[in-house]
mmCIF file with all atom_site columns, C-alpha atoms in Angstrom:
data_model
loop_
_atom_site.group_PDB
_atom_site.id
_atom_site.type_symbol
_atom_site.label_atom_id
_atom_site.label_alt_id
_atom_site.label_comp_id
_atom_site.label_asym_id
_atom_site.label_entity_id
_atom_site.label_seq_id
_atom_site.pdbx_PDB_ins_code
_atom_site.Cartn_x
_atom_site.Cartn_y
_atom_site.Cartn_z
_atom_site.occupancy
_atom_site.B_iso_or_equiv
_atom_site.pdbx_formal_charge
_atom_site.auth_seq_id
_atom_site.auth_comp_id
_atom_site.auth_asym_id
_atom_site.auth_atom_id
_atom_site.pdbx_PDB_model_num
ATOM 1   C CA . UNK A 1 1   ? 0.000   0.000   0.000   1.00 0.00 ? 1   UNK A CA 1
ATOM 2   C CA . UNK A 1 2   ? 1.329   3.775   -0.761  1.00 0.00 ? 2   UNK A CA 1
ATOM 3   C CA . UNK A 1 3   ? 2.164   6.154   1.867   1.00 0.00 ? 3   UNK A CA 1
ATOM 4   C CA . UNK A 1 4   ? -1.056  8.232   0.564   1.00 0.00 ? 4   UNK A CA 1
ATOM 5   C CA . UNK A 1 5   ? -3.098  5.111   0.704   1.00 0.00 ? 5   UNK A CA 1
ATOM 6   C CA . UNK A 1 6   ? -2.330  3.964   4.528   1.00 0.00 ? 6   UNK A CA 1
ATOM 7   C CA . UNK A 1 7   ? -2.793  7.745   5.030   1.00 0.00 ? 7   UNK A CA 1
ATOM 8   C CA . UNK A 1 8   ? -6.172  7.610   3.837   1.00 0.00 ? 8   UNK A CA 1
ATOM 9   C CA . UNK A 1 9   ? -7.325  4.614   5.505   1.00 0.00 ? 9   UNK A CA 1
ATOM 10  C CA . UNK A 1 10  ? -5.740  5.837   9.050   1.00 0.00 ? 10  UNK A CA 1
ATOM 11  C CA . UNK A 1 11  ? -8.233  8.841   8.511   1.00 0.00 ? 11  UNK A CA 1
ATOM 12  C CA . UNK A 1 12  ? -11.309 6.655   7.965   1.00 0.00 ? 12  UNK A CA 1
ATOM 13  C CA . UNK A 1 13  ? -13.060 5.917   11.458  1.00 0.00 ? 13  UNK A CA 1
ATOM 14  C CA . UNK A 1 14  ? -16.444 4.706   10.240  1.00 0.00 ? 14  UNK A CA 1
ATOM 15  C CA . UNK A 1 15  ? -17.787 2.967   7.576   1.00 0.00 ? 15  UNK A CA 1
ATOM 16  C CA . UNK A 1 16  ? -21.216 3.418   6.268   1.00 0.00 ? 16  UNK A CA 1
ATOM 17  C CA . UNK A 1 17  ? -23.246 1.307   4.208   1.00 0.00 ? 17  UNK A CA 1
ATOM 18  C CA . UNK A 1 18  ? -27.066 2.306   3.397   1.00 0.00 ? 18  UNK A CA 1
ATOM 19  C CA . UNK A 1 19  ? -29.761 -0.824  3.282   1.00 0.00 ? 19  UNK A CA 1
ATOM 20  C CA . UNK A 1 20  ? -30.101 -0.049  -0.471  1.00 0.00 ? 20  UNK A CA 1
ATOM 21  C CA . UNK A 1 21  ? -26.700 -1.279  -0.879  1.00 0.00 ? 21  UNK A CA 1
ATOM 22  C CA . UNK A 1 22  ? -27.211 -4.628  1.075   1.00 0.00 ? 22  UNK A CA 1
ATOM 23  C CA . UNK A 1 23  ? -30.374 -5.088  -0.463  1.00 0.00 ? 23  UNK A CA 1
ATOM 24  C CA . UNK A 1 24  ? -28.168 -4.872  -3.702  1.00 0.00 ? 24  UNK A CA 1
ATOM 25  C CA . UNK A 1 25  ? -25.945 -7.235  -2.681  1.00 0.00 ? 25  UNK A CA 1
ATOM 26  C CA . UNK A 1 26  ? -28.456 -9.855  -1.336  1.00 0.00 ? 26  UNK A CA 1
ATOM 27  C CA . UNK A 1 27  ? -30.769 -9.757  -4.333  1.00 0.00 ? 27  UNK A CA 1
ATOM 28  C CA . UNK A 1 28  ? -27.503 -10.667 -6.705  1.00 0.00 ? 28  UNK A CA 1
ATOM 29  C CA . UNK A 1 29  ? -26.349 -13.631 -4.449  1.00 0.00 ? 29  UNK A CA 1
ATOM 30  C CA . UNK A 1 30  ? -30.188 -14.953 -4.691  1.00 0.00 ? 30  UNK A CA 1
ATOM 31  C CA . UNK A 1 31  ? -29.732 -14.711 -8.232  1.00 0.00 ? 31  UNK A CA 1
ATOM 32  C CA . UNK A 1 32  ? -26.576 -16.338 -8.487  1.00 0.00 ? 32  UNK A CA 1
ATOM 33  C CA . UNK A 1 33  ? -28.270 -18.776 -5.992  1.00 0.00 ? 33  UNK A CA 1
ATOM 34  C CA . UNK A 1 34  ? -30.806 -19.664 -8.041  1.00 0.00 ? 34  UNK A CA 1
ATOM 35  C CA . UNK A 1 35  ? -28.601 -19.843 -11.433 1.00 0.00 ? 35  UNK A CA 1
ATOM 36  C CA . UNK A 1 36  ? -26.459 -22.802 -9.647  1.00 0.00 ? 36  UNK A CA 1
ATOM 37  C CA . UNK A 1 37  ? -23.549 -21.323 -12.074 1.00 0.00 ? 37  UNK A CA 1
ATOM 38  C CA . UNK A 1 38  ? -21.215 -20.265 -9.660  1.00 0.00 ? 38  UNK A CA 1
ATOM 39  C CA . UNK A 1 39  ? -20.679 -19.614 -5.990  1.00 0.00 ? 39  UNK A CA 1
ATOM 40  C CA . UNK A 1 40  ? -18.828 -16.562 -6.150  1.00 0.00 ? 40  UNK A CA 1
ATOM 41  C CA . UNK A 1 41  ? -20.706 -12.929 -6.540  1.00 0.00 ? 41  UNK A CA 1
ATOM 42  C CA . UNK A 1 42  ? -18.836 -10.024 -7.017  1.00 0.00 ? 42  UNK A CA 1
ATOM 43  C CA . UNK A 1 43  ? -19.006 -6.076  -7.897  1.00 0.00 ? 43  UNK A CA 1
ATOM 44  C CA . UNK A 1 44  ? -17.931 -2.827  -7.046  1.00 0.00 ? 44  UNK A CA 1
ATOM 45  C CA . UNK A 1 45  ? -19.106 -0.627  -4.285  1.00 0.00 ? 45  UNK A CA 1
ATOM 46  C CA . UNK A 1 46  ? -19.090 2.957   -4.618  1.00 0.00 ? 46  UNK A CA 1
ATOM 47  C CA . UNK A 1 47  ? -19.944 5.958   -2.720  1.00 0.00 ? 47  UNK A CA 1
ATOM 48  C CA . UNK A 1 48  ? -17.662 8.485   -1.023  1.00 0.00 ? 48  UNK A CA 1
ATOM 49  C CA . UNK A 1 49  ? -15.478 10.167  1.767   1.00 0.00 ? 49  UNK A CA 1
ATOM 50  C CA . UNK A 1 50  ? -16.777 12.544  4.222   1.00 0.00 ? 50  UNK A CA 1
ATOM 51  C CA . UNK A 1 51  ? -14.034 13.483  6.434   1.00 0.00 ? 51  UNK A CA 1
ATOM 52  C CA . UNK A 1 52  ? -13.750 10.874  8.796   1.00 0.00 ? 52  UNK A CA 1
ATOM 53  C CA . UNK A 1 53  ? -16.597 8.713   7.275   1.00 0.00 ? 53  UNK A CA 1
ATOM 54  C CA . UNK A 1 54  ? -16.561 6.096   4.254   1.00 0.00 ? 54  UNK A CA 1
ATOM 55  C CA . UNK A 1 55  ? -20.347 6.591   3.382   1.00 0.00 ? 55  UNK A CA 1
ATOM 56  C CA . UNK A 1 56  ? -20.947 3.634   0.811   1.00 0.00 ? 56  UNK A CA 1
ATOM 57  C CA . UNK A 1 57  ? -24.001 4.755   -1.131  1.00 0.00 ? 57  UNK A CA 1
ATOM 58  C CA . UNK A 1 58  ? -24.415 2.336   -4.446  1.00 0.00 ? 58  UNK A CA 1
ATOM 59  C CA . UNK A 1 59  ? -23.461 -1.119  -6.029  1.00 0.00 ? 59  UNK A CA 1
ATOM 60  C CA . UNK A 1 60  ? -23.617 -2.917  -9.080  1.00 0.00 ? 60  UNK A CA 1
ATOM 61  C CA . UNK A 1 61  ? -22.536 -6.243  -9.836  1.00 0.00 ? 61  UNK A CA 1
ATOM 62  C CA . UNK A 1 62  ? -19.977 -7.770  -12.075 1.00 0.00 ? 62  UNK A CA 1
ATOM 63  C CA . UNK A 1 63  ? -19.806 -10.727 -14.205 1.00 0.00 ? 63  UNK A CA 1
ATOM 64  C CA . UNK A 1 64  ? -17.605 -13.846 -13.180 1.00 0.00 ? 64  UNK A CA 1
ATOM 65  C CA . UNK A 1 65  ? -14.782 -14.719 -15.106 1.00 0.00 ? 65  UNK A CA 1
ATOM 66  C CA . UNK A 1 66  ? -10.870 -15.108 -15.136 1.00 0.00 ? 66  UNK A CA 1
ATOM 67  C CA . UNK A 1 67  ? -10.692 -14.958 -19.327 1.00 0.00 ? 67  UNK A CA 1
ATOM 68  C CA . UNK A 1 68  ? -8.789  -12.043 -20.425 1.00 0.00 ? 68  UNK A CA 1
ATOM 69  C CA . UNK A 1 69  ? -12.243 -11.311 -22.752 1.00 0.00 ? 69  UNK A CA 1
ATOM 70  C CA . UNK A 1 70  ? -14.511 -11.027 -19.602 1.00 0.00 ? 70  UNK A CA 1
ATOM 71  C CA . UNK A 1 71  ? -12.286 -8.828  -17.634 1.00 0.00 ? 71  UNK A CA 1
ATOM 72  C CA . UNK A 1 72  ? -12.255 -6.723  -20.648 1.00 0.00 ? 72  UNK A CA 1
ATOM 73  C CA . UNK A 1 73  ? -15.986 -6.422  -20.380 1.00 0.00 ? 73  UNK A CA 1
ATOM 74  C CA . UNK A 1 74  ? -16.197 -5.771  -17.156 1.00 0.00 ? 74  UNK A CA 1
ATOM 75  C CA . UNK A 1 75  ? -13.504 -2.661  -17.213 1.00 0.00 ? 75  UNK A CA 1
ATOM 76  C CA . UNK A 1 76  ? -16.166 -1.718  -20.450 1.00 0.00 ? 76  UNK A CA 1
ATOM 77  C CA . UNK A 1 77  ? -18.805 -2.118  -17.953 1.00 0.00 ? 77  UNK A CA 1
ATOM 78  C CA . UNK A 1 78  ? -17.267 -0.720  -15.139 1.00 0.00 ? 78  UNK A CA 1
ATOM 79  C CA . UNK A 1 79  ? -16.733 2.476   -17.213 1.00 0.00 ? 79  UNK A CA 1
ATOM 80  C CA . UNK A 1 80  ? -20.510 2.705   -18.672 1.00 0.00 ? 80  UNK A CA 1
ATOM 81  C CA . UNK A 1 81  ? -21.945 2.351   -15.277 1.00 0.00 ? 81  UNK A CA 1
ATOM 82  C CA . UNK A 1 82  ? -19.655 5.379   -13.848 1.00 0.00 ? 82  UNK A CA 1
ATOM 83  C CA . UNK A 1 83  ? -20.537 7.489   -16.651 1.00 0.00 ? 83  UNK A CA 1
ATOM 84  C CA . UNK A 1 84  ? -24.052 6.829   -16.487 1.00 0.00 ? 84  UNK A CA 1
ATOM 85  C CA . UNK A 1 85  ? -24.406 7.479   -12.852 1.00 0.00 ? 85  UNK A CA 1
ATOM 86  C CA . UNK A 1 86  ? -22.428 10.416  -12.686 1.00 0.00 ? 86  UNK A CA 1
ATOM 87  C CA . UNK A 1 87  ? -25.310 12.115  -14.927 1.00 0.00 ? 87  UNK A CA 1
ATOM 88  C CA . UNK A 1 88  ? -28.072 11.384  -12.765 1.00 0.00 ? 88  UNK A CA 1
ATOM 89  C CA . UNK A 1 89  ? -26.184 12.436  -9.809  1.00 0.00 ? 89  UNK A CA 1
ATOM 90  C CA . UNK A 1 90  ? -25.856 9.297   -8.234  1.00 0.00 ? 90  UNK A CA 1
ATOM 91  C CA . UNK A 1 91  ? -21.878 9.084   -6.000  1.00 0.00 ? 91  UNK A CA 1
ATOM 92  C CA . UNK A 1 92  ? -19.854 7.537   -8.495  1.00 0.00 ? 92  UNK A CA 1
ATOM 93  C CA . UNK A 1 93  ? -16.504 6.682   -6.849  1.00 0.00 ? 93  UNK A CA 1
ATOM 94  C CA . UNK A 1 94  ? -14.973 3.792   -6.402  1.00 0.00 ? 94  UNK A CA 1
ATOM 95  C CA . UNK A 1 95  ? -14.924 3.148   -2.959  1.00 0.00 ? 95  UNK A CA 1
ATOM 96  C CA . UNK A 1 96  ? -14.566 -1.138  -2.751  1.00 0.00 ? 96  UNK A CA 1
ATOM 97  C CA . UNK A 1 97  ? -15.424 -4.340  -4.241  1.00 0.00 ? 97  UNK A CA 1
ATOM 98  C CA . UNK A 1 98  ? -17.492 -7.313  -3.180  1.00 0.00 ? 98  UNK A CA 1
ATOM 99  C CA . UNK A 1 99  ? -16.428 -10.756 -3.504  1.00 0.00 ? 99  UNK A CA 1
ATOM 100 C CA . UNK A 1 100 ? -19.154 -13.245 -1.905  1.00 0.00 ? 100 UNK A CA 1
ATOM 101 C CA . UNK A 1 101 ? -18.640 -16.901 -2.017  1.00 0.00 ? 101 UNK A CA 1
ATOM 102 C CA . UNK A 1 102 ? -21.973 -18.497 -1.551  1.00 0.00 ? 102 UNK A CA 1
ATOM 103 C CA . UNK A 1 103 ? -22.324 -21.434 0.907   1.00 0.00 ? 103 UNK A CA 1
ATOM 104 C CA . UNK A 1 104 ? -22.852 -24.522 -1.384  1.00 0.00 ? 104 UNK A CA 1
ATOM 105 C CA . UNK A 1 105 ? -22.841 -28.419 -0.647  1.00 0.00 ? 105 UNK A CA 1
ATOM 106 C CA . UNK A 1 106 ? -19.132 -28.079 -2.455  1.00 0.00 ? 106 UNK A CA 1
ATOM 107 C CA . UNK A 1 107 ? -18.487 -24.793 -0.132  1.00 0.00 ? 107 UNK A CA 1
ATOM 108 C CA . UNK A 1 108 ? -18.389 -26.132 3.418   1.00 0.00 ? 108 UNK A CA 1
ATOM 109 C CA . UNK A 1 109 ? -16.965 -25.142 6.521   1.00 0.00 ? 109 UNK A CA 1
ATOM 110 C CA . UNK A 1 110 ? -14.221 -27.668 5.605   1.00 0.00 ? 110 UNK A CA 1
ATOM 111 C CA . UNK A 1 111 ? -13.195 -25.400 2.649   1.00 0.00 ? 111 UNK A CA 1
ATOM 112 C CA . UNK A 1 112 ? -12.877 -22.648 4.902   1.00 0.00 ? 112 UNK A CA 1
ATOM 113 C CA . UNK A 1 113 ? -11.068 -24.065 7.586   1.00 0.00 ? 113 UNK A CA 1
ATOM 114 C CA . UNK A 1 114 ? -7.713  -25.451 4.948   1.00 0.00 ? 114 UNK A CA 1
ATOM 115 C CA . UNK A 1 115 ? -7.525  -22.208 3.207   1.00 0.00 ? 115 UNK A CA 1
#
């Protein structure tokens, strides 16, 4: 991490997330559920910083894939989204990223205790 980086995050003392956003997030794993495609969710969080406070205000997801192609469409996507909520006002910076890995009969508590 750079010196301005560990700077920024020693300035942070609260994060906040609005239900909107974990609404977001729990509708997507439900779909991803209910595909059966693959266990892991993931997207972006954005939102911004208010002095002391990371206020997390919006999410979309992402697709899932470790091809070259699909990252490519996601950084396309990525881009689109930004641009399009930045002109109806909506807090556009990137703030995070989500990475969920759904509990399946192959994801156990096994899995999680070896990695």
């Amino acid at each position: 991490m750079t010196s301005s980086g560990s700077q920024l995050m020693s300035t942070i003392s609260c994060v906040e997330l609005t239900s909107q956003v974990i609404m977001k997030i729990t509708r997507h794993c439900q779909d991803e559920l209910e595909k059966q495609l693959d266990p892991h969710v993931s997207g972006v969080l954005l939102g911004l910083i208010n002095k002391q406070v990371l206020e997390i205000t919006h999410c979309f997801p992402l697709m899932n894939s470790d091809t070259e192609e699909g990252m490519e469409i996601n950084r396309e996507y990525m881009l689109e989204m930004e641009r399009s909520l930045r002109q109806v006002n909506i807090d556009y910076q990137q703030v995070g990223s989500i990475r969920v890995l759904i509990l399946t009969p192959t994801v156990t508590e096994t899995f999680w205790i070896t990695l």
